[in-house]
């Protein structure tokens, strides 16, 4: 059973996310980078190791490229995804939040995660649920 709420989004929402994210990657590319079967990548999606959306024009599932670091999934992402889902964020909403600058960090939450500042990011994400 998938825990990914509403990966189908409108063309307008995708355009907004695309302007924030910039570069997307495809599930087969993740499988190749990790040297695993595509079914394992699907399982990783279901287990909240990545966030995804479907491109409206063709329904293809895409993941922000910055969720990979040195050929591996961004290690701090899974716990952060769990916190955002606990706050009832859809994948699209969570991606928007992660890629939108936050003056209190400062910068984008995804950049703070890549810099190893997961505690700061998760603290802000936890506040979203209140």
Short mmCIF file of C-alpha atoms in Angstrom, two decimals:
data_model
loop_
_atom_site.label_atom_id
_atom_site.label_comp_id
_atom_site.label_asym_id
_atom_site.label_seq_id
_atom_site.Cartn_x
_atom_site.Cartn_y
_atom_site.Cartn_z
CA UNK A 1 0.00 0.00 0.00
CA UNK A 2 1.33 3.38 -0.99
CA UNK A 3 1.64 6.12 1.59
CA UNK A 4 2.16 8.77 -1.08
CA UNK A 5 -0.89 11.02 -0.93
CA UNK A 6 -1.90 12.66 -4.20
CA UNK A 7 1.13 12.52 -6.46
CA UNK A 8 -1.15 13.63 -9.36
CA UNK A 9 -1.07 17.42 -9.66
CA UNK A 10 -2.39 20.12 -11.96
CA UNK A 11 -0.24 21.61 -14.73
CA UNK A 12 -0.17 24.91 -12.78
CA UNK A 13 1.04 23.22 -9.59
CA UNK A 14 3.70 21.31 -11.52
CA UNK A 15 4.88 24.52 -13.22
CA UNK A 16 5.22 26.16 -9.80
CA UNK A 17 7.16 23.19 -8.41
CA UNK A 18 9.30 23.00 -11.54
CA UNK A 19 10.33 26.66 -11.09
CA UNK A 20 11.38 25.87 -7.49
CA UNK A 21 13.02 22.48 -8.07
CA UNK A 22 14.69 23.04 -11.42
CA UNK A 23 16.00 19.54 -12.04
CA UNK A 24 14.03 16.31 -11.76
CA UNK A 25 15.12 12.70 -11.96
CA UNK A 26 13.22 9.61 -13.01
CA UNK A 27 12.69 6.43 -11.05
CA UNK A 28 14.67 4.27 -13.54
CA UNK A 29 17.60 6.70 -13.17
CA UNK A 30 17.46 6.29 -9.38
CA UNK A 31 17.45 2.50 -9.81
CA UNK A 32 20.48 2.72 -12.09
CA UNK A 33 22.37 5.07 -9.74
CA UNK A 34 21.72 2.74 -6.79
CA UNK A 35 22.26 -0.42 -8.87
CA UNK A 36 18.91 -1.86 -7.77
CA UNK A 37 15.74 -3.10 -9.45
CA UNK A 38 13.03 -0.54 -10.22
CA UNK A 39 10.68 -2.43 -7.88
CA UNK A 40 13.02 -1.59 -5.00
CA UNK A 41 12.80 2.10 -5.95
CA UNK A 42 8.99 1.82 -5.87
CA UNK A 43 9.28 0.32 -2.39
CA UNK A 44 11.55 3.19 -1.34
CA UNK A 45 8.88 5.62 -2.55
CA UNK A 46 6.21 3.78 -0.54
CA UNK A 47 8.47 3.82 2.55
CA UNK A 48 8.92 7.59 2.35
CA UNK A 49 12.56 7.72 1.30
CA UNK A 50 11.70 10.13 -1.52
CA UNK A 51 8.91 12.50 -2.50
CA UNK A 52 7.49 12.33 -5.99
CA UNK A 53 4.92 13.90 -8.25
CA UNK A 54 3.53 12.87 -11.61
CA UNK A 55 4.16 15.20 -14.52
CA UNK A 56 0.69 16.24 -15.71
CA UNK A 57 1.52 16.00 -19.41
CA UNK A 58 2.45 12.31 -19.37
CA UNK A 59 1.90 10.94 -15.86
CA UNK A 60 5.58 10.03 -15.43
CA UNK A 61 6.72 9.97 -11.80
CA UNK A 62 9.57 12.40 -11.08
CA UNK A 63 11.68 13.14 -8.01
CA UNK A 64 13.69 16.30 -7.32
CA UNK A 65 17.28 15.56 -8.37
CA UNK A 66 18.59 17.22 -5.19
CA UNK A 67 17.14 14.31 -3.20
CA UNK A 68 20.20 12.35 -4.34
CA UNK A 69 23.69 13.17 -3.05
CA UNK A 70 26.83 11.46 -4.31
CA UNK A 71 24.74 8.76 -6.00
CA UNK A 72 22.78 7.96 -2.83
CA UNK A 73 19.46 9.11 -1.37
CA UNK A 74 19.85 12.18 0.81
CA UNK A 75 20.18 10.55 4.24
CA UNK A 76 18.26 13.18 6.22
CA UNK A 77 15.30 13.15 3.86
CA UNK A 78 13.36 10.11 5.11
CA UNK A 79 12.82 11.40 8.64
CA UNK A 80 11.95 14.84 7.33
CA UNK A 81 9.38 13.33 4.96
CA UNK A 82 7.84 11.48 7.90
CA UNK A 83 7.48 14.74 9.85
CA UNK A 84 5.93 16.52 6.85
CA UNK A 85 3.49 13.67 6.27
CA UNK A 86 2.58 13.73 9.95
CA UNK A 87 1.68 17.39 9.34
CA UNK A 88 -0.60 16.07 6.54
CA UNK A 89 1.44 17.53 3.70
CA UNK A 90 1.01 15.89 0.30
CA UNK A 91 4.19 15.13 -1.62
CA UNK A 92 3.66 18.23 -3.78
CA UNK A 93 3.17 20.43 -0.72
CA UNK A 94 6.22 18.92 0.97
CA UNK A 95 8.36 19.48 -2.13
CA UNK A 96 7.17 23.10 -2.27
CA UNK A 97 8.06 23.59 1.40
CA UNK A 98 11.49 21.96 1.05
CA UNK A 99 12.40 24.11 -1.97
CA UNK A 100 11.05 27.45 -0.70
CA UNK A 101 13.49 29.75 1.09
CA UNK A 102 12.95 30.18 4.82
CA UNK A 103 14.56 33.30 6.28
CA UNK A 104 14.76 31.64 9.71
CA UNK A 105 17.11 28.88 8.42
CA UNK A 106 18.34 30.87 6.33
CA UNK A 107 17.85 29.38 2.86
CA UNK A 108 15.86 26.47 1.53
CA UNK A 109 15.18 23.49 3.80
CA UNK A 110 16.52 21.09 1.16
CA UNK A 111 19.85 22.93 1.20
CA UNK A 112 19.97 22.79 5.00
CA UNK A 113 19.39 19.02 4.82
CA UNK A 114 22.19 18.66 2.28
CA UNK A 115 24.45 20.64 4.68
CA UNK A 116 23.66 18.29 7.57
CA UNK A 117 21.29 20.62 9.43
CA UNK A 118 18.39 18.17 9.68
CA UNK A 119 17.49 19.05 13.29
CA UNK A 120 16.79 22.67 12.34
CA UNK A 121 14.70 21.61 9.35
CA UNK A 122 12.70 19.02 11.28
CA UNK A 123 12.02 21.46 14.10
CA UNK A 124 10.44 23.84 11.58
CA UNK A 125 8.58 20.99 9.88
CA UNK A 126 7.16 19.83 13.22
CA UNK A 127 5.78 23.32 13.84
CA UNK A 128 3.74 22.98 10.63
CA UNK A 129 1.53 20.37 12.26
CA UNK A 130 0.42 22.72 15.06
#
